[in-house]
Amino acid sequence: MEKHTAKESARDQFVSKAGFIFAAAGSAVGLGNVWRFPYLAGQNGGGAFVLFYLLCVIVIGFGLMLAEFAIGRHTQLSSVNAFRKLDKRFTFVGAMGVLAAFVIMGYYPVVGGWSVAYIFKSLLGQLSTDSQIMGEAFGSLAAGTFSPIFWTAVYLLANIVIVIKGISAGIEKASKVMMPLLFILLIILVIRSLTLPNAIDGLKYLFVPDFSKITGDVMLSALGQAFFSLSLGMGCMITYASYLSKNENLVQNAIIVPLMDTSVALLSGIVIIPATVSFGFDLGQGPGLVFVTVPAIFATMGPVLGRLFGIIFFLLLTLAALTSSLSLLEVVVSYLIDNRKWDRKRAVIISSIVLFIMCILASLSMGPLSGFTIAGLNIFDALDWFANNLLLPVGGIFITLYIGWFWGKDKVKEEVTNGGSVRFAIFEIWIFLCKFVIPVIVTLVLLSGIGII
Ligand code: TRP
């Protein structure tokens, strides 16, 4: 693919089918899978959360992803302009997506920064091998003042450099190498984790649902996690699919990407939850979980092997995070380029400065600013909640409503079947999902999670 510039008139396309799948999966697979999924499962009671999450992925994930692919490829425009072109009344959906990307990028790089820090800690042998003090080691990083901000800056800088260069150059290549490696490493870790004493109890916690744990709040967390992990509800996949060629099979892509994403999430859960139980760590500790438990697993592998695995794991986690945050930053940047007529460099630099300030606040809210809360949440958690449990689900409601009620069934069919050449047996079911099922379920979960019903 040629380098993409703002002035270009003809649109880039992904060179190969695999290129698109890896880029879309690269956006989906990120901190959401390895960092957020296990800690939410730990906090929300395990099996019941996981079951509801899987239901959301199957019903909502597939349906909404296909909806976003169809809109993106049809218009060949990024989300704000895509909606503006299709139906002006829906432009706000695109705008809300830009806001969501902005809010997520206001804390995502903080976690990316922790991951970068852990590459260096592993490299220098600074990760304690005494599993009793793992928690303190993470706590002193995250709750620190300068050190986490420094690592956030390093992480954000990597994003800036790649996004200034344009969309295609880096993203496609990086994802192709990283994804299979991450998969292999997770499988090795699954084996190590499951052979720890009492690991089976952790596995039960993760997969045997205890329905008494299901509350509106738990359901909303699972729903928000499905949106976040699949990069849905904000037009990110609209933007990606706008680079997709007219003869790609959208239906197939909308099945493969969630499958890959969910496998990585489940594998991460199977690595982290059983090990956490085996070591006797706190399952409900929140954002530190992966950074506490995974180094403890490595510590059981001996000094040399453990260190080596530590470096590789956090390197891959950082790369997975990068391919995701690139897609988020790209949503913000392409809006500034297309709608505000800024040049790419200016768009990247100015938005990154604002994002960096938000990240500083988010990082400090884990330590010195922890006393400052919004509705009981610190700044970090509040940004996370606002984007994932509110903006993305609301975006998802409107995107599916648009497909189900406004675009016109014939036009939708024309797009998802490539003009009739792709077989899509459950087309009617999918339309039904978009018309009723998805908007209704998401609305109900949203209302019950907020405490209204
Ligand atoms: N899905 C990514 C993750 O799991 C995060 C992400 C990238 C995202 N692009 C997105 C989330 C768009 C929501 C919307 O880490």
CSV table of C-alpha atoms and ligand atoms in Angstrom, one decimal:
chain,number,residue,atom,x,y,z
A,1,MET,CA,0.0,0.0,0.0
A,2,GLU,CA,1.1,3.5,-0.8
A,3,LYS,CA,1.7,6.0,2.0
A,4,HIS,CA,-1.5,7.8,2.8
A,5,THR,CA,-1.5,11.5,2.8
A,6,ALA,CA,-4.3,14.0,3.5
A,7,LYS,CA,-4.1,15.4,0.0
A,8,GLU,CA,-4.6,12.1,-1.7
A,9,SER,CA,-7.8,11.8,-3.7
A,10,ALA,CA,-7.9,8.1,-4.6
A,11,ARG,CA,-8.4,6.1,-1.4
A,12,ASP,CA,-5.9,3.5,-0.2
A,13,GLN,CA,-7.0,0.0,-0.1
A,14,PHE,CA,-5.8,-3.0,1.8
A,15,VAL,CA,-3.6,-5.0,-0.5
A,16,SER,CA,-4.7,-8.4,0.6
A,17,LYS,CA,-7.6,-10.0,2.4
A,18,ALA,CA,-5.3,-11.0,5.2
A,19,GLY,CA,-4.2,-7.4,5.4
A,20,PHE,CA,-7.6,-6.2,6.4
A,21,ILE,CA,-8.3,-9.0,8.8
A,22,PHE,CA,-5.1,-8.4,10.6
A,23,ALA,CA,-5.6,-4.7,10.7
A,24,ALA,CA,-9.2,-5.0,12.0
A,25,ALA,CA,-8.1,-7.7,14.4
A,26,GLY,CA,-5.1,-5.6,15.4
A,27,SER,CA,-7.5,-2.8,16.3
A,28,ALA,CA,-9.7,-5.2,18.3
A,29,VAL,CA,-7.1,-7.2,20.1
A,30,GLY,CA,-5.4,-4.9,22.6
A,31,LEU,CA,-5.4,-4.1,26.2
A,32,GLY,CA,-9.1,-4.8,26.2
A,33,ASN,CA,-8.4,-8.5,25.9
A,34,VAL,CA,-5.3,-9.1,27.9
A,35,TRP,CA,-5.6,-6.4,30.6
A,36,ARG,CA,-9.3,-5.4,30.9
A,37,PHE,CA,-11.1,-8.7,30.3
A,38,PRO,CA,-9.4,-10.7,33.0
A,39,TYR,CA,-9.7,-8.0,35.7
A,40,LEU,CA,-13.4,-7.3,34.9
A,41,ALA,CA,-14.0,-11.1,35.1
A,42,GLY,CA,-12.2,-11.1,38.4
A,43,GLN,CA,-14.2,-8.1,39.8
A,44,ASN,CA,-17.6,-9.2,38.5
A,45,GLY,CA,-17.8,-12.7,39.8
A,46,GLY,CA,-16.3,-14.8,37.0
A,47,GLY,CA,-18.5,-17.3,35.1
A,48,ALA,CA,-21.8,-15.3,34.9
A,49,PHE,CA,-19.9,-12.2,33.7
A,50,VAL,CA,-18.0,-14.3,31.1
A,51,LEU,CA,-21.2,-16.0,29.9
A,52,PHE,CA,-23.0,-12.7,29.4
A,53,TYR,CA,-20.0,-11.3,27.7
A,54,LEU,CA,-19.9,-14.2,25.2
A,55,LEU,CA,-23.6,-13.7,24.5
A,56,CYS,CA,-23.0,-10.0,23.8
A,57,VAL,CA,-20.2,-10.9,21.4
A,58,ILE,CA,-22.2,-13.4,19.5
A,59,VAL,CA,-25.4,-11.4,19.2
A,60,ILE,CA,-24.3,-7.8,19.3
A,61,GLY,CA,-20.7,-8.2,18.3
A,62,PHE,CA,-21.3,-9.9,15.0
A,63,GLY,CA,-24.3,-7.9,14.1
A,64,LEU,CA,-22.8,-4.5,14.9
A,65,MET,CA,-19.5,-5.3,13.3
A,66,LEU,CA,-21.2,-6.2,10.0
A,67,ALA,CA,-23.2,-3.0,10.2
A,68,GLU,CA,-20.1,-0.9,10.6
A,69,PHE,CA,-18.3,-2.8,7.8
A,70,ALA,CA,-21.2,-2.2,5.5
A,71,ILE,CA,-21.5,1.5,6.2
A,72,GLY,CA,-17.7,2.0,5.9
A,73,ARG,CA,-17.2,0.2,2.7
A,74,HIS,CA,-20.3,1.6,1.1
A,75,THR,CA,-19.4,5.2,1.7
A,76,GLN,CA,-15.6,4.9,1.6
A,77,LEU,CA,-15.6,7.6,4.2
A,78,SER,CA,-14.6,7.8,7.9
A,79,SER,CA,-17.5,7.7,10.3
A,80,VAL,CA,-18.6,11.4,10.6
A,81,ASN,CA,-18.6,11.9,6.9
A,82,ALA,CA,-20.1,8.5,6.3
A,83,PHE,CA,-23.1,9.4,8.3
A,84,ARG,CA,-23.3,12.9,6.9
A,85,LYS,CA,-23.4,11.5,3.4
A,86,LEU,CA,-25.9,8.7,4.2
A,87,ASP,CA,-28.3,10.7,6.4
A,88,LYS,CA,-27.5,14.0,8.0
A,89,ARG,CA,-29.6,13.3,11.0
A,90,PHE,CA,-27.2,10.6,12.0
A,91,THR,CA,-24.0,12.8,11.8
A,92,PHE,CA,-24.1,13.1,15.6
A,93,VAL,CA,-23.4,9.3,15.8
A,94,GLY,CA,-20.1,9.9,14.1
A,95,ALA,CA,-19.3,12.9,16.3
A,96,MET,CA,-20.1,10.9,19.4
A,97,GLY,CA,-17.6,8.3,18.1
A,98,VAL,CA,-14.9,10.8,17.8
A,99,LEU,CA,-15.6,11.9,21.4
A,100,ALA,CA,-15.5,8.2,22.5
A,101,ALA,CA,-12.1,7.8,20.8
A,102,PHE,CA,-10.9,10.9,22.5
A,103,VAL,CA,-12.0,9.8,25.9
A,104,ILE,CA,-10.5,6.3,25.6
A,105,MET,CA,-7.2,7.8,24.4
A,106,GLY,CA,-7.3,9.9,27.5
A,107,TYR,CA,-6.4,6.9,29.6
A,108,TYR,CA,-5.4,4.0,27.3
A,109,PRO,CA,-1.8,5.3,26.9
A,110,VAL,CA,-1.4,5.2,30.7
A,111,VAL,CA,-1.9,1.4,30.6
A,112,GLY,CA,0.3,1.2,27.5
A,113,GLY,CA,2.9,3.0,29.5
A,114,TRP,CA,2.8,0.5,32.3
A,115,SER,CA,3.3,-2.2,29.7
A,116,VAL,CA,6.3,-0.4,28.3
A,117,ALA,CA,7.7,0.0,31.8
A,118,TYR,CA,7.3,-3.7,32.4
A,119,ILE,CA,9.4,-4.5,29.2
A,120,PHE,CA,12.3,-2.6,30.7
A,121,LYS,CA,11.7,-4.0,34.2
A,122,SER,CA,11.8,-7.5,32.8
A,123,LEU,CA,14.9,-6.6,30.7
A,124,LEU,CA,16.8,-5.3,33.7
A,125,GLY,CA,15.6,-8.1,36.0
A,126,GLN,CA,13.8,-5.6,38.2
A,127,LEU,CA,10.6,-7.6,38.5
A,128,SER,CA,10.6,-9.2,41.9
A,129,THR,CA,10.7,-13.0,41.9
A,130,ASP,CA,9.0,-13.0,45.3
A,131,SER,CA,5.4,-13.3,44.5
A,132,GLN,CA,4.4,-11.8,47.8
A,133,ILE,CA,5.6,-8.4,46.8
A,134,MET,CA,4.4,-8.3,43.2
A,135,GLY,CA,1.4,-6.2,44.2
A,136,GLU,CA,3.6,-3.6,45.9
A,137,ALA,CA,5.8,-3.4,42.8
A,138,PHE,CA,2.9,-2.6,40.6
A,139,GLY,CA,1.3,-0.2,43.1
A,140,SER,CA,4.5,1.8,43.4
A,141,LEU,CA,4.6,2.2,39.6
A,142,ALA,CA,1.0,3.0,39.0
A,143,ALA,CA,0.6,5.3,42.1
A,144,GLY,CA,3.8,7.1,41.4
A,145,THR,CA,4.0,10.6,40.1
A,146,PHE,CA,6.8,11.0,37.4
A,147,SER,CA,7.6,7.5,36.5
A,148,PRO,CA,4.2,6.4,35.1
A,149,ILE,CA,3.8,9.8,33.3
A,150,PHE,CA,7.2,9.3,31.7
A,151,TRP,CA,6.2,5.8,30.4
A,152,THR,CA,2.9,7.1,29.2
A,153,ALA,CA,4.8,9.8,27.2
A,154,VAL,CA,7.0,7.1,25.7
A,155,TYR,CA,4.0,5.1,24.7
A,156,LEU,CA,2.1,8.1,23.3
A,157,LEU,CA,5.1,9.2,21.3
A,158,ALA,CA,5.2,5.8,19.5
A,159,ASN,CA,1.6,6.4,18.5
A,160,ILE,CA,2.4,9.9,17.3
A,161,VAL,CA,5.2,8.9,15.1
A,162,ILE,CA,3.2,6.1,13.5
A,163,VAL,CA,0.1,8.1,12.9
A,164,ILE,CA,1.9,11.1,11.4
A,165,LYS,CA,3.2,8.7,8.8
A,166,GLY,CA,-0.3,7.8,7.7
A,167,ILE,CA,-2.6,5.0,8.1
A,168,SER,CA,-1.3,2.1,6.0
A,169,ALA,CA,2.4,2.0,6.4
A,170,GLY,CA,2.7,0.7,9.9
A,171,ILE,CA,-0.5,-0.8,11.0
A,172,GLU,CA,-0.9,-3.6,8.5
A,173,LYS,CA,2.7,-4.8,8.8
A,174,ALA,CA,2.8,-4.7,12.6
A,175,SER,CA,-0.4,-6.7,13.0
A,176,LYS,CA,0.6,-9.5,10.7
A,177,VAL,CA,3.7,-10.4,12.8
A,178,MET,CA,2.3,-9.6,16.2
A,179,MET,CA,-0.9,-11.5,16.3
A,180,PRO,CA,0.3,-15.0,15.6
A,181,LEU,CA,3.2,-14.5,18.1
A,182,LEU,CA,0.8,-13.3,20.8
A,183,PHE,CA,-1.3,-16.3,20.2
A,184,ILE,CA,1.5,-18.8,20.6
A,185,LEU,CA,2.8,-17.1,23.7
A,186,LEU,CA,-0.6,-17.1,25.3
A,187,ILE,CA,-0.9,-20.8,24.6
A,188,ILE,CA,2.4,-21.5,26.3
A,189,LEU,CA,1.3,-19.5,29.3
A,190,VAL,CA,-2.0,-21.3,29.5
A,191,ILE,CA,-0.1,-24.5,29.9
A,192,ARG,CA,2.1,-23.0,32.6
A,193,SER,CA,-0.8,-21.4,34.5
A,194,LEU,CA,-3.0,-24.5,34.4
A,195,THR,CA,-0.3,-26.7,35.9
A,196,LEU,CA,0.0,-24.5,39.0
A,197,PRO,CA,-1.5,-25.9,42.2
A,198,ASN,CA,-5.2,-25.3,42.6
A,199,ALA,CA,-5.4,-23.8,39.1
A,200,ILE,CA,-8.6,-25.8,38.5
A,201,ASP,CA,-10.4,-23.6,41.1
A,202,GLY,CA,-9.6,-20.6,39.0
A,203,LEU,CA,-10.9,-22.3,35.9
A,204,LYS,CA,-14.1,-23.1,37.7
A,205,TYR,CA,-14.4,-19.5,38.8
A,206,LEU,CA,-14.0,-18.3,35.2
A,207,PHE,CA,-16.4,-20.7,33.5
A,208,VAL,CA,-19.0,-22.0,36.0
A,209,PRO,CA,-21.6,-19.3,36.2
A,210,ASP,CA,-23.0,-18.3,39.5
A,211,PHE,CA,-26.2,-16.5,38.4
A,212,SER,CA,-26.7,-14.9,41.8
A,213,LYS,CA,-23.8,-12.6,40.7
A,214,ILE,CA,-25.7,-11.2,37.8
A,215,THR,CA,-26.7,-7.6,38.4
A,216,GLY,CA,-27.5,-4.7,36.1
A,217,ASP,CA,-24.0,-3.4,36.8
A,218,VAL,CA,-22.4,-6.7,36.0
A,219,MET,CA,-24.4,-6.9,32.7
A,220,LEU,CA,-23.4,-3.4,31.7
A,221,SER,CA,-19.8,-4.1,32.4
A,222,ALA,CA,-19.9,-7.2,30.2
A,223,LEU,CA,-21.7,-5.3,27.5
A,224,GLY,CA,-19.3,-2.4,27.6
A,225,GLN,CA,-16.4,-4.8,27.5
A,226,ALA,CA,-17.8,-6.5,24.4
A,227,PHE,CA,-18.0,-3.1,22.7
A,228,PHE,CA,-14.6,-2.0,23.9
A,229,SER,CA,-12.8,-5.2,23.0
A,230,LEU,CA,-14.3,-5.4,19.5
A,231,SER,CA,-13.7,-1.7,18.8
A,232,LEU,CA,-17.4,-1.2,18.2
A,233,GLY,CA,-19.9,1.5,18.7
A,234,MET,CA,-17.8,4.5,17.6
A,235,GLY,CA,-17.2,4.1,13.9
A,236,CYS,CA,-13.7,2.7,14.2
A,237,MET,CA,-14.6,-0.3,12.0
A,238,ILE,CA,-16.5,2.1,9.7
A,239,THR,CA,-13.3,3.9,9.1
A,240,TYR,CA,-11.3,0.7,8.6
A,241,ALA,CA,-13.8,-0.8,6.2
A,242,SER,CA,-13.7,2.4,4.2
A,243,TYR,CA,-10.4,1.1,2.9
A,244,LEU,CA,-11.8,-2.3,2.0
A,245,SER,CA,-12.2,-3.3,-1.6
A,246,LYS,CA,-15.6,-4.0,-3.1
A,247,ASN,CA,-15.2,-7.7,-3.6
A,248,GLU,CA,-14.2,-8.6,0.0
A,249,ASN,CA,-16.7,-10.8,1.9
A,250,LEU,CA,-17.9,-8.6,4.7
A,251,VAL,CA,-19.9,-11.3,6.4
A,252,GLN,CA,-16.9,-13.6,6.7
A,253,ASN,CA,-14.8,-10.8,8.1
A,254,ALA,CA,-17.4,-9.9,10.7
A,255,ILE,CA,-17.2,-13.5,11.9
A,256,ILE,CA,-13.5,-14.0,11.8
A,257,VAL,CA,-12.5,-10.8,13.6
A,258,PRO,CA,-14.7,-11.4,16.7
A,259,LEU,CA,-13.6,-15.0,16.8
A,260,MET,CA,-9.9,-14.0,16.9
A,261,ASP,CA,-10.6,-11.2,19.4
A,262,THR,CA,-12.6,-13.5,21.7
A,263,SER,CA,-10.0,-16.3,21.6
A,264,VAL,CA,-7.4,-13.9,22.8
A,265,ALA,CA,-9.6,-12.6,25.6
A,266,LEU,CA,-10.5,-16.1,26.7
A,267,LEU,CA,-6.9,-17.3,26.6
A,268,SER,CA,-5.8,-14.3,28.6
A,269,GLY,CA,-8.5,-15.1,31.2
A,270,ILE,CA,-7.3,-18.7,31.3
A,271,VAL,CA,-3.8,-17.6,31.9
A,272,ILE,CA,-4.5,-15.0,34.5
A,273,ILE,CA,-7.5,-16.1,36.6
A,274,PRO,CA,-6.3,-19.6,37.5
A,275,ALA,CA,-2.8,-18.3,38.3
A,276,THR,CA,-4.3,-15.5,40.5
A,277,VAL,CA,-6.2,-18.1,42.4
A,278,SER,CA,-3.2,-20.4,42.7
A,279,PHE,CA,-1.0,-17.6,44.1
A,280,GLY,CA,-3.8,-16.5,46.5
A,281,PHE,CA,-3.8,-12.9,45.0
A,282,ASP,CA,-6.9,-10.7,45.1
A,283,LEU,CA,-9.1,-11.5,42.1
A,284,GLY,CA,-11.0,-8.2,42.5
A,285,GLN,CA,-8.0,-6.0,42.6
A,286,GLY,CA,-8.8,-4.2,39.3
A,287,PRO,CA,-6.5,-2.7,36.8
A,288,GLY,CA,-3.3,-4.1,38.3
A,289,LEU,CA,-4.3,-7.7,37.9
A,290,VAL,CA,-2.3,-8.7,34.8
A,291,PHE,CA,0.8,-6.7,36.0
A,292,VAL,CA,0.8,-8.5,39.3
A,293,THR,CA,-0.1,-12.1,38.2
A,294,VAL,CA,1.8,-12.5,35.0
A,295,PRO,CA,5.2,-11.6,36.5
A,296,ALA,CA,4.4,-14.1,39.3
A,297,ILE,CA,3.8,-16.8,36.7
A,298,PHE,CA,7.2,-16.0,35.1
A,299,ALA,CA,8.9,-16.1,38.5
A,300,THR,CA,7.9,-19.8,38.6
A,301,MET,CA,9.8,-20.5,35.4
A,302,GLY,CA,13.3,-19.8,36.7
A,303,PRO,CA,15.4,-16.7,36.4
A,304,VAL,CA,16.6,-17.0,32.8
A,305,LEU,CA,13.4,-18.3,31.2
A,306,GLY,CA,11.2,-16.2,33.3
A,307,ARG,CA,13.0,-13.1,32.4
A,308,LEU,CA,13.0,-13.9,28.7
A,309,PHE,CA,9.3,-14.7,28.7
A,310,GLY,CA,8.7,-11.5,30.6
A,311,ILE,CA,10.4,-9.4,28.0
A,312,ILE,CA,8.5,-11.1,25.1
A,313,PHE,CA,5.1,-11.0,26.9
A,314,PHE,CA,5.2,-7.2,27.6
A,315,LEU,CA,6.7,-6.5,24.2
A,316,LEU,CA,3.8,-8.2,22.6
A,317,LEU,CA,1.3,-6.6,24.9
A,318,THR,CA,2.7,-3.2,24.0
A,319,LEU,CA,2.5,-4.0,20.3
A,320,ALA,CA,-1.1,-5.2,20.7
A,321,ALA,CA,-1.9,-2.1,22.6
A,322,LEU,CA,-0.3,0.0,19.9
A,323,THR,CA,-2.2,-1.4,17.0
A,324,SER,CA,-5.4,-0.6,19.0
A,325,SER,CA,-4.5,2.9,20.1
A,326,LEU,CA,-3.4,3.7,16.6
A,327,SER,CA,-6.9,3.0,15.4
A,328,LEU,CA,-8.3,5.2,18.1
A,329,LEU,CA,-6.0,8.1,17.4
A,330,GLU,CA,-6.7,7.7,13.7
A,331,VAL,CA,-10.4,8.3,14.3
A,332,VAL,CA,-9.7,11.6,16.1
A,333,VAL,CA,-7.0,12.6,13.5
A,334,SER,CA,-9.0,11.8,10.4
A,335,TYR,CA,-11.9,13.8,11.8
A,336,LEU,CA,-9.6,16.8,12.2
A,337,ILE,CA,-8.2,16.3,8.7
A,338,ASP,CA,-11.4,15.7,6.9
A,339,ASN,CA,-13.8,18.0,8.7
A,340,ARG,CA,-11.6,20.7,10.2
A,341,LYS,CA,-9.2,20.7,7.2
A,342,TRP,CA,-6.1,20.5,9.4
A,343,ASP,CA,-3.0,18.9,7.9
A,344,ARG,CA,-2.1,15.5,9.3
A,345,LYS,CA,0.9,16.6,11.3
A,346,ARG,CA,-0.9,19.4,13.0
A,347,ALA,CA,-3.9,17.2,13.8
A,348,VAL,CA,-1.7,14.5,15.4
A,349,ILE,CA,0.4,16.9,17.4
A,350,ILE,CA,-2.4,19.1,18.8
A,351,SER,CA,-4.7,16.3,19.6
A,352,SER,CA,-1.8,14.4,21.3
A,353,ILE,CA,-1.0,17.3,23.5
A,354,VAL,CA,-4.5,17.4,24.8
A,355,LEU,CA,-4.6,13.7,25.2
A,356,PHE,CA,-1.3,13.8,27.1
A,357,ILE,CA,-2.8,16.2,29.6
A,358,MET,CA,-5.8,13.9,30.1
A,359,CYS,CA,-3.4,10.9,30.5
A,360,ILE,CA,-1.4,12.8,33.1
A,361,LEU,CA,-4.6,13.4,35.1
A,362,ALA,CA,-5.7,9.8,34.6
A,363,SER,CA,-2.3,8.5,35.8
A,364,LEU,CA,-2.2,10.8,38.8
A,365,SER,CA,-5.7,9.7,39.7
A,366,MET,CA,-4.2,6.3,40.6
A,367,GLY,CA,-1.9,8.0,43.2
A,368,PRO,CA,-1.7,11.6,44.3
A,369,LEU,CA,-5.1,12.6,42.9
A,370,SER,CA,-6.9,9.5,44.0
A,371,GLY,CA,-9.0,11.5,46.4
A,372,PHE,CA,-10.7,13.3,43.6
A,373,THR,CA,-13.6,11.3,42.4
A,374,ILE,CA,-16.6,11.7,40.1
A,375,ALA,CA,-19.7,9.6,41.2
A,376,GLY,CA,-17.3,7.5,43.3
A,377,LEU,CA,-14.9,6.8,40.5
A,378,ASN,CA,-11.4,8.3,40.1
A,379,ILE,CA,-10.6,10.1,36.9
A,380,PHE,CA,-9.1,7.0,35.2
A,381,ASP,CA,-12.2,4.8,36.0
A,382,ALA,CA,-14.6,7.7,35.2
A,383,LEU,CA,-13.1,8.1,31.7
A,384,ASP,CA,-13.2,4.3,31.2
A,385,TRP,CA,-16.8,4.1,32.4
A,386,PHE,CA,-18.1,7.0,30.4
A,387,ALA,CA,-16.6,5.8,27.1
A,388,ASN,CA,-17.3,2.1,27.4
A,389,ASN,CA,-20.5,1.8,29.4
A,390,LEU,CA,-22.2,4.9,27.9
A,391,LEU,CA,-20.8,6.3,24.7
A,392,LEU,CA,-20.1,3.0,22.9
A,393,PRO,CA,-23.4,1.3,23.7
A,394,VAL,CA,-25.4,4.4,22.7
A,395,GLY,CA,-23.4,4.6,19.5
A,396,GLY,CA,-24.1,0.9,18.8
A,397,ILE,CA,-27.9,1.5,19.3
A,398,PHE,CA,-27.9,4.2,16.6
A,399,ILE,CA,-25.7,2.4,14.2
A,400,THR,CA,-27.9,-0.7,14.2
A,401,LEU,CA,-31.1,1.4,14.1
A,402,TYR,CA,-29.7,3.1,11.0
A,403,ILE,CA,-29.1,-0.2,9.3
A,404,GLY,CA,-32.4,-1.7,10.4
A,405,TRP,CA,-34.8,1.2,9.8
A,406,PHE,CA,-33.2,4.0,7.7
A,407,TRP,CA,-30.8,2.8,5.1
A,408,GLY,CA,-33.2,0.7,3.2
A,409,LYS,CA,-33.2,-3.1,3.2
A,410,ASP,CA,-32.4,-3.4,-0.5
A,411,LYS,CA,-29.4,-1.1,-0.3
A,412,VAL,CA,-28.1,-2.9,2.8
A,413,LYS,CA,-28.5,-6.2,1.1
A,414,GLU,CA,-26.7,-5.0,-2.0
A,415,GLU,CA,-23.7,-3.9,0.1
A,416,VAL,CA,-23.3,-6.9,2.4
A,417,THR,CA,-23.7,-9.4,-0.4
A,418,ASN,CA,-21.5,-7.5,-2.9
A,419,GLY,CA,-24.4,-7.0,-5.2
A,420,GLY,CA,-25.8,-10.5,-4.8
A,421,SER,CA,-22.6,-12.5,-5.3
A,422,VAL,CA,-22.0,-13.4,-1.7
A,423,ARG,CA,-24.4,-15.8,0.0
A,424,PHE,CA,-25.7,-14.6,3.3
A,425,ALA,CA,-28.3,-17.0,4.5
A,426,ILE,CA,-29.2,-15.3,7.7
A,427,PHE,CA,-29.7,-11.8,6.1
A,428,GLU,CA,-33.2,-11.5,7.4
A,429,ILE,CA,-32.2,-12.6,10.9
A,430,TRP,CA,-29.4,-10.0,10.9
A,431,ILE,CA,-31.8,-7.3,9.8
A,432,PHE,CA,-34.1,-8.3,12.7
A,433,LEU,CA,-31.1,-8.1,15.1
A,434,CYS,CA,-30.4,-4.6,13.9
A,435,LYS,CA,-34.0,-3.5,13.9
A,436,PHE,CA,-35.1,-4.8,17.3
A,437,VAL,CA,-32.8,-7.2,19.2
A,438,ILE,CA,-29.6,-5.2,19.5
A,439,PRO,CA,-31.2,-1.7,20.2
A,440,VAL,CA,-33.6,-3.2,22.7
A,441,ILE,CA,-31.0,-5.3,24.6
A,442,VAL,CA,-28.5,-2.6,24.7
A,443,THR,CA,-31.1,0.0,25.9
A,444,LEU,CA,-32.3,-2.4,28.6
A,445,VAL,CA,-28.8,-3.3,29.9
A,446,LEU,CA,-27.8,0.4,29.8
A,447,LEU,CA,-30.8,1.4,31.8
A,448,SER,CA,-30.5,-1.3,34.3
A,449,GLY,CA,-26.7,-0.8,34.7
A,450,ILE,CA,-27.3,2.9,35.4
A,451,GLY,CA,-29.9,1.9,37.9
A,452,ILE,CA,-33.0,3.3,36.2
A,453,ILE,CA,-34.7,0.0,35.8
B,1,TRP,N1,-10.4,-2.9,21.1
B,1,TRP,C1,-9.2,-2.3,21.6
B,1,TRP,C2,-8.8,-3.1,22.8
B,1,TRP,O1,-9.4,-4.1,23.1
B,1,TRP,C3,-9.4,-0.9,22.0
B,1,TRP,C4,-10.0,-0.1,20.8
B,1,TRP,C5,-9.4,0.2,19.7
B,1,TRP,C6,-11.3,0.4,20.7
B,1,TRP,N2,-10.2,0.9,18.8
B,1,TRP,C7,-11.4,1.0,19.5
B,1,TRP,C8,-12.3,0.4,21.6
B,1,TRP,C9,-12.6,1.6,19.1
B,1,TRP,C10,-13.5,1.0,21.2
B,1,TRP,C11,-13.7,1.6,19.9
B,1,TRP,O2,-7.8,-2.8,23.4
